[in-house]
Amino acid sequence: MMEILTRRQREIFNFLRANQARFPYPPSLDELCEALDMASRGSLHKHISALVNAGLVEPFNGNKQTGVRLTAQARVEAREGQGLPFVGAIAAGKPIEALETVGYMVVPEALKTNKPCYVLQVKGESMVEAGIFDGDWVVIEQRAYAQNGEIVVALIDNAEATLKYIQQSAGQVLLLPANAAMSALAYRPEQVQIQGVLVGQMRSYRSHANPVI
Amino acid sequence: MMEILTRRQREIFNFLRANQARFPYPPSLDELCEALDMASRGSLHKHISALVNAGLVEPFNGNKQTGVRLTAQARVEAREGQGLPFVGAIAAGKPIEALETVGYMVVPEALKTNKPCYVLQVKGESMVEAGIFDGDWVVIEQRAYAQNGEIVVALIDNAEATLKYIQQSAGQVLLLPANAAMSALAYRPEQVQIQGVLVGQMRSYRSHANPVI
DNA sequence: GAAAAAAGAGAACAAAAAGAGAACAAGAAA
DNA sequence: TTTCTTGTTCTCTTTTTGTTCTCTTTTTTC
């Protein structure tokens, strides 16, 4: 009954799971062919049939319905992976490590990468000229290095975490605010630990919006 | 009784849902035909009938009323859908009515309200000082009125749509950009039609992020 | 390398869905 | 009245979609 999936079948299932938000409506076999860069509807049908058999995709003519849609079970599984960890606010004098995961926040696909990401709330005015305001949420891709000019979460002297533009050169790391009222700070490379790079930003214009689920 | 909608039926339903406030009055079948770029009223009628059957659209002759209007239930369902309609970019010289629902975008709870909302992509620099940049996505609550000081999507002379601060007084409506290089514009109240109010904003720092596809 | 399994291309087919267009009655507007 | 718009019902054609084949290519396994 519950046959084991082949590699390609699992590949297609993962594609469906990861991209269900891409399709406004359950995709037809033809549409899926294009999305998967396949030329033959018949070939794809073979795979989808296997997924139906495995209980991961709704059968077509069982319901009189067109389009490939995941079963409820498969969908729940997909949603668990949708939220990013929300680790609270980026507060001066407090390393990110000290921040626990407070909850999870659903973030649009376009605002994250396919690497591990987390969400921070911004405190302070240091990046206002970059369009990042006090209270905004930022999506951070977790990594320890950055390109010059990127906006990073940097931990300074293992004590203070800030969101700033970074400019690295031999023997010196510059952290540049986007605020004419503040000045750039220079550090030795060993003082600065990159905790992630900005990949997305969000703002609510409601007074008491609560992001966490 | 509650039949399952076909793809086209759901497509049309979503169109209605996303555009209900864009029609001053409930649209007739002919008007909808034009909006949907269909040539045959009879064909559309078939779809609308299916929606009536599904309890999503008010029956015509039940009420002695013309025009297609959603049922109360359909409005509730609008909230259950996880994504908001993404209606494309807000471009100068183009009324919002002309924009179709291009797709759907998953938006954090904190960035929307419990009223109908939709997502627009911002074109232009008129709101940079409010932290809204070219290419950002904004979440708009669909309503026809606004408080002074709110940022609104305004349709001017039924032709041009923009995102601006609004300042209404007797006999005059001011639309204020957040850009020192641009100047405020004054209109008579009847020239300005409010299409929605800004409730959320998002930005991606990835190069080619596509929210809907 | 041979055999087996998996994946793919492409054609053909039936059913469903979508669409065009005509016709008609009821009502509103001129 | 006449004219126009509205919803409604038809028939007919076109397009889309799932399904089932056969055949070829690629990958895996022994």
CSV table of C-alpha atoms (C1' of nucleotides) in Angstrom, one decimal:
chain,number,residue,atom,x,y,z
A,1,MET,CA,0.0,0.0,0.0
A,2,MET,CA,2.3,2.7,1.2
A,3,GLU,CA,5.0,2.1,-1.3
A,4,ILE,CA,8.3,3.7,-0.9
A,5,LEU,CA,8.9,6.8,-3.1
A,6,THR,CA,11.6,6.9,-5.7
A,7,ARG,CA,14.1,9.8,-5.7
A,8,ARG,CA,12.3,11.7,-8.4
A,9,GLN,CA,8.9,11.2,-6.7
A,10,ARG,CA,10.2,12.6,-3.5
A,11,GLU,CA,11.8,15.4,-5.4
A,12,ILE,CA,8.5,16.3,-7.1
A,13,PHE,CA,6.7,16.0,-3.8
A,14,ASN,CA,9.1,18.4,-2.1
A,15,PHE,CA,8.7,20.7,-5.0
A,16,LEU,CA,5.0,20.7,-4.6
A,17,ARG,CA,5.3,21.2,-0.9
A,18,ALA,CA,7.8,24.0,-1.2
A,19,ASN,CA,6.0,25.8,-4.0
A,20,GLN,CA,2.4,25.4,-3.2
A,21,ALA,CA,2.3,29.2,-2.5
A,22,ARG,CA,3.7,29.8,-5.9
A,23,PHE,CA,0.5,28.5,-7.5
A,24,PRO,CA,-2.6,30.6,-6.9
A,25,TYR,CA,-4.6,27.5,-7.9
A,26,PRO,CA,-3.9,23.8,-7.8
A,27,PRO,CA,-1.6,23.4,-10.9
A,28,SER,CA,-2.6,21.2,-13.8
A,29,LEU,CA,-0.2,18.6,-15.0
A,30,ASP,CA,0.8,20.9,-17.9
A,31,GLU,CA,1.6,23.7,-15.6
A,32,LEU,CA,3.6,21.5,-13.4
A,33,CYS,CA,5.5,20.2,-16.4
A,34,GLU,CA,6.5,23.7,-17.2
A,35,ALA,CA,7.4,24.5,-13.6
A,36,LEU,CA,9.5,21.4,-13.4
A,37,ASP,CA,10.9,21.8,-16.8
A,38,MET,CA,9.5,18.6,-18.1
A,39,ALA,CA,8.3,18.0,-21.6
A,40,SER,CA,5.9,15.1,-21.1
A,41,ARG,CA,2.7,15.2,-19.3
A,42,GLY,CA,2.4,11.5,-19.3
A,43,SER,CA,5.7,11.1,-17.5
A,44,LEU,CA,4.7,13.5,-14.8
A,45,HIS,CA,1.4,11.7,-14.5
A,46,LYS,CA,3.3,8.5,-13.5
A,47,HIS,CA,4.9,10.3,-10.7
A,48,ILE,CA,1.8,12.1,-9.4
A,49,SER,CA,0.0,8.7,-9.5
A,50,ALA,CA,2.7,7.4,-7.2
A,51,LEU,CA,2.2,10.3,-4.8
A,52,VAL,CA,-1.5,9.7,-4.9
A,53,ASN,CA,-0.9,6.1,-4.1
A,54,ALA,CA,1.3,7.2,-1.2
A,55,GLY,CA,-1.5,9.4,0.2
A,56,LEU,CA,0.4,12.6,-0.3
A,57,VAL,CA,-1.6,14.0,-3.2
A,58,GLU,CA,-5.4,14.1,-3.6
A,59,PRO,CA,-6.7,11.8,-6.3
A,60,PHE,CA,-8.1,13.5,-9.3
A,61,ASN,CA,-11.3,11.8,-10.2
A,62,GLY,CA,-12.0,10.7,-6.7
A,63,ASN,CA,-13.0,14.3,-6.3
A,64,LYS,CA,-14.2,15.5,-9.6
A,65,GLN,CA,-11.5,18.1,-9.5
A,66,THR,CA,-8.6,19.2,-11.6
A,67,GLY,CA,-5.2,20.3,-10.5
A,68,VAL,CA,-2.6,18.7,-8.2
A,69,ARG,CA,-3.3,19.4,-4.6
A,70,LEU,CA,-1.6,18.0,-1.5
A,71,THR,CA,-3.6,16.0,1.0
A,72,ALA,CA,-4.4,17.6,4.3
A,73,GLN,CA,-1.7,15.5,6.0
A,74,ALA,CA,0.9,16.6,3.6
A,75,ARG,CA,-0.2,20.2,3.9
A,76,VAL,CA,0.1,20.3,7.6
A,77,GLU,CA,3.6,18.9,7.3
A,78,ALA,CA,4.4,21.7,4.9
A,79,ARG,CA,3.1,24.4,7.1
A,80,GLU,CA,5.2,23.4,10.1
A,81,GLY,CA,8.2,24.6,8.1
A,82,GLN,CA,6.7,27.9,7.1
A,83,GLY,CA,7.4,30.0,10.2
A,84,LEU,CA,10.8,31.5,11.0
A,85,PRO,CA,12.1,31.7,14.6
A,86,PHE,CA,11.4,35.1,16.1
A,87,VAL,CA,14.2,35.8,18.6
A,88,GLY,CA,13.0,39.1,20.0
A,89,ALA,CA,14.4,42.5,19.7
A,90,ILE,CA,17.9,43.5,18.8
A,91,ALA,CA,18.8,45.4,21.9
A,92,ALA,CA,22.0,47.2,22.6
A,93,GLY,CA,24.4,45.5,25.0
A,94,LYS,CA,22.9,42.1,24.5
A,95,PRO,CA,24.4,39.4,22.3
A,96,ILE,CA,22.0,37.5,20.0
A,97,GLU,CA,23.0,34.2,21.6
A,98,ALA,CA,21.3,35.3,24.7
A,99,LEU,CA,18.0,35.8,22.9
A,100,GLU,CA,15.7,32.8,23.0
A,101,THR,CA,13.3,31.9,20.3
A,102,VAL,CA,10.2,33.7,21.5
A,103,GLY,CA,7.9,32.3,18.9
A,104,TYR,CA,7.5,31.8,15.1
A,105,MET,CA,6.6,34.3,12.5
A,106,VAL,CA,5.2,33.5,9.1
A,107,VAL,CA,7.2,35.4,6.5
A,108,PRO,CA,6.6,35.8,2.8
A,109,GLU,CA,8.8,33.6,0.6
A,110,ALA,CA,10.2,36.6,-1.1
A,111,LEU,CA,11.6,37.9,2.1
A,112,LYS,CA,13.7,34.9,3.0
A,113,THR,CA,16.4,32.8,1.4
A,114,ASN,CA,16.8,29.1,1.2
A,115,LYS,CA,19.4,29.2,4.0
A,116,PRO,CA,18.4,29.3,7.7
A,117,CYS,CA,16.8,32.6,8.6
A,118,TYR,CA,15.4,34.2,11.7
A,119,VAL,CA,13.4,37.3,12.6
A,120,LEU,CA,14.5,40.2,14.8
A,121,GLN,CA,12.7,43.3,15.8
A,122,VAL,CA,14.7,46.5,15.4
A,123,LYS,CA,15.2,48.9,18.3
A,124,GLY,CA,16.6,52.4,17.6
A,125,GLU,CA,17.0,54.8,14.8
A,126,SER,CA,20.5,53.9,13.5
A,127,MET,CA,19.2,52.7,10.1
A,128,VAL,CA,16.4,55.1,9.4
A,129,GLU,CA,17.9,56.4,6.2
A,130,ALA,CA,18.0,52.9,4.8
A,131,GLY,CA,14.3,52.7,5.4
A,132,ILE,CA,14.6,50.6,8.5
A,133,PHE,CA,12.6,52.1,11.4
A,134,ASP,CA,12.3,51.5,15.1
A,135,GLY,CA,9.9,48.6,15.6
A,136,ASP,CA,10.4,47.1,12.1
A,137,TRP,CA,11.0,43.4,11.8
A,138,VAL,CA,14.0,42.2,9.8
A,139,VAL,CA,14.7,38.8,8.3
A,140,ILE,CA,18.3,37.7,8.9
A,141,GLU,CA,20.0,35.0,7.0
A,142,GLN,CA,22.2,33.2,9.5
A,143,ARG,CA,25.8,33.3,8.5
A,144,ALA,CA,29.2,34.4,9.8
A,145,TYR,CA,30.5,36.3,6.8
A,146,ALA,CA,29.3,39.1,4.6
A,147,GLN,CA,30.0,41.1,1.5
A,148,ASN,CA,31.0,44.8,1.9
A,149,GLY,CA,28.0,47.0,1.7
A,150,GLU,CA,25.6,44.4,3.1
A,151,ILE,CA,23.6,45.2,6.2
A,152,VAL,CA,24.6,42.8,9.0
A,153,VAL,CA,23.8,41.8,12.5
A,154,ALA,CA,27.2,42.3,14.2
A,155,LEU,CA,28.2,41.3,17.7
A,156,ILE,CA,30.8,43.6,19.0
A,157,ASP,CA,33.2,42.5,21.7
A,158,ASN,CA,30.9,39.6,22.4
A,159,ALA,CA,28.6,42.0,24.2
A,160,GLU,CA,26.7,44.4,21.9
A,161,ALA,CA,24.7,43.5,18.9
A,162,THR,CA,23.7,46.0,16.2
A,163,LEU,CA,22.3,46.3,12.7
A,164,LYS,CA,24.7,48.2,10.4
A,165,TYR,CA,26.2,48.4,7.0
A,166,ILE,CA,29.5,46.6,7.0
A,167,GLN,CA,32.8,47.6,5.3
A,168,GLN,CA,35.7,45.2,5.8
A,169,SER,CA,39.3,45.9,4.9
A,170,ALA,CA,42.6,44.4,6.0
A,171,GLY,CA,42.9,45.0,9.7
A,172,GLN,CA,39.7,47.0,10.1
A,173,VAL,CA,36.0,46.5,10.1
A,174,LEU,CA,33.8,49.6,9.7
A,175,LEU,CA,30.2,49.5,10.9
A,176,LEU,CA,28.2,52.3,9.3
A,177,PRO,CA,24.8,53.5,10.5
A,178,ALA,CA,22.3,55.0,8.0
A,179,ASN,CA,21.7,58.0,10.1
A,180,ALA,CA,23.5,61.4,9.6
A,181,ALA,CA,23.2,62.0,13.3
A,182,MET,CA,25.4,59.0,14.1
A,183,SER,CA,28.9,58.2,13.1
A,184,ALA,CA,30.7,55.1,11.8
A,185,LEU,CA,32.6,52.9,14.2
A,186,ALA,CA,35.9,51.1,13.5
A,187,TYR,CA,36.9,47.8,15.0
A,188,ARG,CA,39.6,45.3,14.7
A,189,PRO,CA,38.3,42.2,12.8
A,190,GLU,CA,38.5,40.0,15.9
A,191,GLN,CA,36.2,42.3,17.8
A,192,VAL,CA,33.4,41.9,15.3
A,193,GLN,CA,31.4,38.7,14.9
A,194,ILE,CA,28.9,38.6,12.1
A,195,GLN,CA,25.7,36.9,13.2
A,196,GLY,CA,23.7,37.2,10.0
A,197,VAL,CA,22.9,39.3,6.9
A,198,LEU,CA,19.7,41.3,6.3
A,199,VAL,CA,17.6,39.7,3.6
A,200,GLY,CA,14.1,41.1,4.4
A,201,GLN,CA,12.3,43.8,6.2
A,202,MET,CA,8.7,44.4,7.4
A,203,ARG,CA,6.7,47.1,9.0
A,204,SER,CA,3.3,47.3,10.5
A,205,TYR,CA,1.2,50.4,10.6
A,206,ARG,CA,-1.1,49.0,13.1
A,207,SER,CA,-0.5,50.2,16.7
A,208,HIS,CA,-0.2,46.9,18.6
A,209,ALA,CA,0.5,44.3,16.0
A,210,ASN,CA,1.8,41.1,17.4
A,211,PRO,CA,3.9,39.0,15.1
A,212,VAL,CA,4.3,35.8,17.0
A,213,ILE,CA,2.2,32.7,16.6
B,1,MET,CA,-25.3,21.1,-2.6
B,2,MET,CA,-21.9,22.7,-1.9
B,3,GLU,CA,-20.3,21.6,-5.1
B,4,ILE,CA,-16.6,22.0,-5.6
B,5,LEU,CA,-15.6,24.9,-7.7
B,6,THR,CA,-13.7,24.5,-10.9
B,7,ARG,CA,-10.5,26.3,-11.4
B,8,ARG,CA,-12.1,29.1,-13.5
B,9,GLN,CA,-14.9,29.5,-11.1
B,10,ARG,CA,-12.5,30.0,-8.2
B,11,GLU,CA,-10.5,32.3,-10.4
B,12,ILE,CA,-13.5,34.4,-11.0
B,13,PHE,CA,-14.5,34.3,-7.4
B,14,ASN,CA,-11.1,35.5,-6.4
B,15,PHE,CA,-11.3,38.3,-8.9
B,16,LEU,CA,-14.6,39.3,-7.4
B,17,ARG,CA,-13.2,39.1,-3.9
B,18,ALA,CA,-10.2,41.1,-4.8
B,19,ASN,CA,-12.0,43.8,-6.7
B,20,GLN,CA,-15.3,44.2,-4.9
B,21,ALA,CA,-14.4,47.6,-3.6
B,22,ARG,CA,-13.2,48.7,-7.0
B,23,PHE,CA,-16.6,48.6,-8.5
B,24,PRO,CA,-18.7,51.5,-7.2
B,25,TYR,CA,-21.8,49.3,-7.7
B,26,PRO,CA,-22.1,45.6,-7.9
B,27,PRO,CA,-21.0,44.9,-11.5
B,28,SER,CA,-23.4,43.6,-14.1
B,29,LEU,CA,-22.5,40.5,-16.1
B,30,ASP,CA,-21.5,42.7,-19.0
B,31,GLU,CA,-19.2,44.9,-16.9
B,32,LEU,CA,-17.6,41.8,-15.5
B,33,CYS,CA,-17.2,40.4,-18.9
B,34,GLU,CA,-15.2,43.4,-19.9
B,35,ALA,CA,-13.2,43.4,-16.7
B,36,LEU,CA,-12.4,39.7,-17.2
B,37,ASP,CA,-11.8,40.1,-20.9
B,38,MET,CA,-14.5,37.7,-21.8
B,39,ALA,CA,-16.7,38.0,-24.9
B,40,SER,CA,-19.7,36.0,-23.9
B,41,ARG,CA,-22.1,36.9,-21.2
B,42,GLY,CA,-23.7,33.5,-21.3
B,43,SER,CA,-20.4,31.8,-20.5
B,44,LEU,CA,-19.8,34.1,-17.5
B,45,HIS,CA,-23.3,33.4,-16.3
B,46,LYS,CA,-22.5,29.8,-16.1
B,47,HIS,CA,-19.7,30.5,-13.8
B,48,ILE,CA,-21.6,33.0,-11.6
B,49,SER,CA,-24.4,30.4,-11.3
B,50,ALA,CA,-21.9,28.0,-10.0
B,51,LEU,CA,-20.8,30.5,-7.4
B,52,VAL,CA,-24.4,31.2,-6.4
B,53,ASN,CA,-24.9,27.5,-6.1
B,54,ALA,CA,-21.9,27.3,-3.8
B,55,GLY,CA,-23.3,30.1,-1.7
B,56,LEU,CA,-20.5,32.5,-2.5
B,57,VAL,CA,-22.6,35.0,-4.6
B,58,GLU,CA,-26.0,36.4,-3.9
B,59,PRO,CA,-28.6,35.1,-6.3
B,60,PHE,CA,-30.0,37.6,-8.7
B,61,ASN,CA,-33.7,37.2,-8.7
B,62,GLY,CA,-33.8,36.1,-5.1
B,63,ASN,CA,-33.3,39.7,-4.3
B,64,LYS,CA,-34.9,41.8,-7.0
B,65,GLN,CA,-31.5,43.3,-7.6
B,66,THR,CA,-29.0,43.4,-10.4
B,67,GLY,CA,-25.3,43.1,-10.2
B,68,VAL,CA,-23.0,40.5,-8.8
B,69,ARG,CA,-22.5,40.7,-5.1
B,70,LEU,CA,-20.7,38.4,-2.7
B,71,THR,CA,-22.5,36.7,0.2
B,72,ALA,CA,-21.5,37.3,3.8
B,73,GLN,CA,-20.0,33.9,3.9
B,74,ALA,CA,-17.8,34.7,1.1
B,75,ARG,CA,-16.4,37.6,2.9
B,76,VAL,CA,-15.5,35.4,5.9
B,77,GLU,CA,-13.8,33.0,3.6
B,78,ALA,CA,-11.7,35.8,2.3
B,79,ARG,CA,-10.0,35.9,5.6
B,80,GLU,CA,-9.4,32.2,5.8
B,81,GLY,CA,-7.3,32.1,2.7
B,82,GLN,CA,-3.8,32.3,3.8
B,83,GLY,CA,-2.6,34.6,1.1
B,84,LEU,CA,-3.6,38.1,0.2
B,85,PRO,CA,-4.3,39.0,-3.4
B,86,PHE,CA,-1.3,40.5,-5.1
B,87,VAL,CA,-2.6,43.0,-7.7
B,88,GLY,CA,0.7,44.0,-9.3
B,89,ALA,CA,2.5,47.3,-9.2
B,90,ILE,CA,1.1,50.7,-8.5
B,91,ALA,CA,2.1,52.5,-11.6
B,92,ALA,CA,1.6,56.1,-12.5
B,93,GLY,CA,-1.2,56.7,-15.0
B,94,LYS,CA,-2.9,53.5,-14.3
B,95,PRO,CA,-6.0,53.1,-12.2
B,96,ILE,CA,-6.1,50.2,-9.8
B,97,GLU,CA,-9.1,48.8,-11.5
B,98,ALA,CA,-7.0,47.9,-14.4
B,99,LEU,CA,-4.8,45.7,-12.2
B,100,GLU,CA,-5.8,42.1,-12.0
B,101,THR,CA,-5.0,39.8,-9.2
B,102,VAL,CA,-1.7,38.5,-10.4
B,103,GLY,CA,-1.4,35.9,-7.6
B,104,TYR,CA,-1.3,35.6,-3.9
B,105,MET,CA,1.3,36.5,-1.3
B,106,VAL,CA,1.6,35.1,2.1
B,107,VAL,CA,1.7,38.0,4.6
B,108,PRO,CA,2.5,37.9,8.3
B,109,GLU,CA,-0.5,38.4,10.5
B,110,ALA,CA,1.0,41.5,12.0
B,111,LEU,CA,1.0,43.2,8.7
B,112,LYS,CA,-2.6,42.9,7.9
B,113,THR,CA,-5.9,43.7,9.5
B,114,ASN,CA,-9.1,41.7,9.9
B,115,LYS,CA,-10.6,43.7,7.0
B,116,PRO,CA,-10.1,42.8,3.3
B,117,CYS,CA,-6.5,43.6,2.3
B,118,TYR,CA,-4.4,43.3,-0.8
B,119,VAL,CA,-0.8,43.7,-1.7
B,120,LEU,CA,0.7,46.2,-4.1
B,121,GLN,CA,4.3,46.7,-5.3
B,122,VAL,CA,5.5,50.3,-5.0
B,123,LYS,CA,7.0,52.0,-8.0
B,124,GLY,CA,8.8,55.3,-7.6
B,125,GLU,CA,10.5,57.3,-5.0
B,126,SER,CA,7.6,59.5,-3.7
B,127,MET,CA,7.6,57.9,-0.2
B,128,VAL,CA,11.2,57.3,0.5
B,129,GLU,CA,11.3,59.5,3.6
B,130,ALA,CA,8.6,57.4,5.1
B,131,GLY,CA,10.8,54.4,4.6
B,132,ILE,CA,8.9,53.1,1.6
B,133,PHE,CA,11.2,52.4,-1.3
B,134,ASP,CA,10.9,51.6,-5.0
B,135,GLY,CA,10.1,47.9,-5.3
B,136,ASP,CA,8.7,47.5,-1.7
B,137,TRP,CA,5.5,45.7,-1.2
B,138,VAL,CA,2.7,47.3,0.7
B,139,VAL,CA,-0.3,45.8,2.4
B,140,ILE,CA,-3.4,47.9,1.8
B,141,GLU,CA,-6.6,47.7,3.7
B,142,GLN,CA,-9.4,48.0,1.2
B,143,ARG,CA,-11.6,51.0,2.2
B,144,ALA,CA,-12.9,54.2,0.7
B,145,TYR,CA,-12.2,56.6,3.6
B,146,ALA,CA,-9.2,57.6,5.6
B,147,GLN,CA,-8.1,59.6,8.6
B,148,ASN,CA,-5.9,62.6,8.1
B,149,GLY,CA,-2.3,61.6,8.2
B,150,GLU,CA,-2.8,58.1,7.0
B,151,ILE,CA,-1.0,56.8,3.9
B,152,VAL,CA,-3.5,55.9,1.3
B,153,VAL,CA,-3.8,54.6,-2.2
B,154,ALA,CA,-5.6,57.3,-4.0
B,155,LEU,CA,-7.1,57.3,-7.5
B,156,ILE,CA,-7.0,60.8,-9.0
B,157,ASP,CA,-9.4,61.8,-11.7
B,158,ASN,CA,-10.2,58.1,-12.2
B,159,ALA,CA,-6.9,57.8,-14.0
B,160,GLU,CA,-3.8,57.9,-11.9
B,161,ALA,CA,-3.2,55.9,-8.7
B,162,THR,CA,-0.6,56.9,-6.1
B,163,LEU,CA,0.6,56.2,-2.6
B,164,LYS,CA,0.6,59.4,-0.5
B,165,TYR,CA,-0.1,60.9,2.9
B,166,ILE,CA,-3.6,62.3,2.9
B,167,GLN,CA,-4.9,65.5,4.5
B,168,GLN,CA,-8.6,66.2,4.0
B,169,SER,CA,-10.3,69.5,4.7
B,170,ALA,CA,-13.5,71.1,3.6
B,171,GLY,CA,-13.3,71.5,-0.2
B,172,GLN,CA,-9.8,70.3,-0.6
B,173,VAL,CA,-7.8,67.1,-0.4
B,174,LEU,CA,-4.0,67.3,-0.1
B,175,LEU,CA,-1.8,64.4,-1.2
B,176,LEU,CA,1.6,64.7,0.4
B,177,PRO,CA,4.6,62.8,-0.8
B,178,ALA,CA,7.4,61.9,1.7
B,179,ASN,CA,10.1,63.2,-0.6
B,180,ALA,CA,11.6,66.7,-0.3
B,181,ALA,CA,12.2,66.7,-4.1
B,182,MET,CA,8.5,66.4,-4.7
B,183,SER,CA,5.6,68.8,-3.8
B,184,ALA,CA,2.2,68.2,-2.4
B,185,LEU,CA,-0.8,68.2,-4.7
B,186,ALA,CA,-4.2,69.7,-4.0
B,187,TYR,CA,-7.4,68.3,-5.4
B,188,ARG,CA,-11.1,68.8,-5.1
B,189,PRO,CA,-12.7,66.0,-3.1
B,190,GLU,CA,-14.6,64.6,-6.0
B,191,GLN,CA,-11.3,64.2,-7.9
B,192,VAL,CA,-9.8,61.9,-5.3
B,193,GLN,CA,-11.1,58.4,-4.7
B,194,ILE,CA,-9.5,56.5,-1.8
B,195,GLN,CA,-8.8,52.9,-2.7
B,196,GLY,CA,-7.3,51.7,0.6
B,197,VAL,CA,-5.1,52.6,3.5
B,198,LEU,CA,-1.5,51.4,4.2
B,199,VAL,CA,-1.3,48.9,7.0
B,200,GLY,CA,1.9,47.0,6.3
B,201,GLN,CA,5.1,47.2,4.3
B,202,MET,CA,7.8,44.7,3.2
B,203,ARG,CA,11.1,44.8,1.5
B,204,SER,CA,13.4,42.1,0.1
B,205,TYR,CA,17.1,42.6,-0.1
B,206,ARG,CA,17.5,39.7,-2.5
B,207,SER,CA,18.1,40.7,-6.1
B,208,HIS,CA,15.3,38.9,-7.9
B,209,ALA,CA,12.8,37.9,-5.2
B,210,ASN,CA,9.5,37.1,-6.6
B,211,PRO,CA,6.6,37.0,-4.2
B,212,VAL,CA,4.0,35.2,-6.2
B,213,ILE,CA,5.2,33.7,-9.4
C,1,DG,C1',29.3,-4.8,-19.1
C,2,DA,C1',24.5,-6.8,-18.8
C,3,DA,C1',20.1,-6.5,-16.7
C,4,DA,C1',16.7,-4.1,-14.3
C,5,DA,C1',14.6,-0.1,-12.7
C,6,DA,C1',13.4,4.6,-13.2
C,7,DA,C1',12.6,8.5,-15.9
C,8,DG,C1',11.3,10.7,-19.9
C,9,DA,C1',9.2,11.9,-24.7
C,10,DG,C1',5.4,11.9,-27.4
C,11,DA,C1',1.1,10.5,-29.4
C,12,DA,C1',-3.8,9.4,-29.0
C,13,DC,C1',-8.2,9.6,-26.7
C,14,DA,C1',-12.4,10.8,-23.9
C,15,DA,C1',-14.4,13.7,-20.9
C,16,DA,C1',-14.8,18.0,-18.8
C,17,DA,C1',-14.5,22.8,-18.8
C,18,DA,C1',-14.6,27.1,-21.0
C,19,DG,C1',-16.0,30.0,-24.4
C,20,DA,C1',-18.7,32.3,-28.4
C,21,DG,C1',-22.9,33.7,-29.9
C,22,DA,C1',-27.8,34.0,-30.6
C,23,DA,C1',-32.3,34.4,-28.8
C,24,DC,C1',-35.7,35.8,-25.4
C,25,DA,C1',-38.4,38.0,-21.5
C,26,DA,C1',-38.6,41.5,-17.9
C,27,DG,C1',-37.7,45.8,-16.5
C,28,DA,C1',-35.6,50.5,-16.7
C,29,DA,C1',-34.7,54.6,-19.3
C,30,DA,C1',-35.3,57.5,-23.2
D,1,DT,C1',-44.4,53.8,-27.4
D,2,DT,C1',-39.3,52.6,-28.5
D,3,DT,C1',-34.8,51.6,-27.0
D,4,DC,C1',-31.5,49.8,-24.1
D,5,DT,C1',-29.8,47.0,-20.4
D,6,DT,C1',-30.4,43.1,-17.5
D,7,DG,C1',-30.4,38.1,-16.4
D,8,DT,C1',-31.4,33.7,-18.5
D,9,DT,C1',-31.3,29.7,-21.5
D,10,DC,C1',-29.8,27.5,-25.5
D,11,DT,C1',-26.6,25.2,-29.0
D,12,DC,C1',-22.2,24.7,-30.9
D,13,DT,C1',-17.1,24.9,-31.0
D,14,DT,C1',-12.7,25.2,-28.9
D,15,DT,C1',-9.5,24.4,-25.3
D,16,DT,C1',-7.9,22.0,-21.4
D,17,DT,C1',-7.1,18.0,-18.6
D,18,DG,C1',-6.5,13.5,-17.0
D,19,DT,C1',-5.4,9.0,-18.7
D,20,DT,C1',-3.2,5.3,-21.2
D,21,DC,C1',-0.3,3.8,-24.5
D,22,DT,C1',4.4,2.7,-26.8
D,23,DC,C1',9.1,3.6,-27.3
D,24,DT,C1',13.6,5.7,-26.0
D,25,DT,C1',17.0,7.4,-22.7
D,26,DT,C1',19.1,7.5,-18.4
D,27,DT,C1',20.3,5.7,-14.0
D,28,DT,C1',21.0,2.1,-10.8
D,29,DT,C1',22.3,-2.6,-9.4
D,30,DC,C1',24.4,-6.8,-9.7
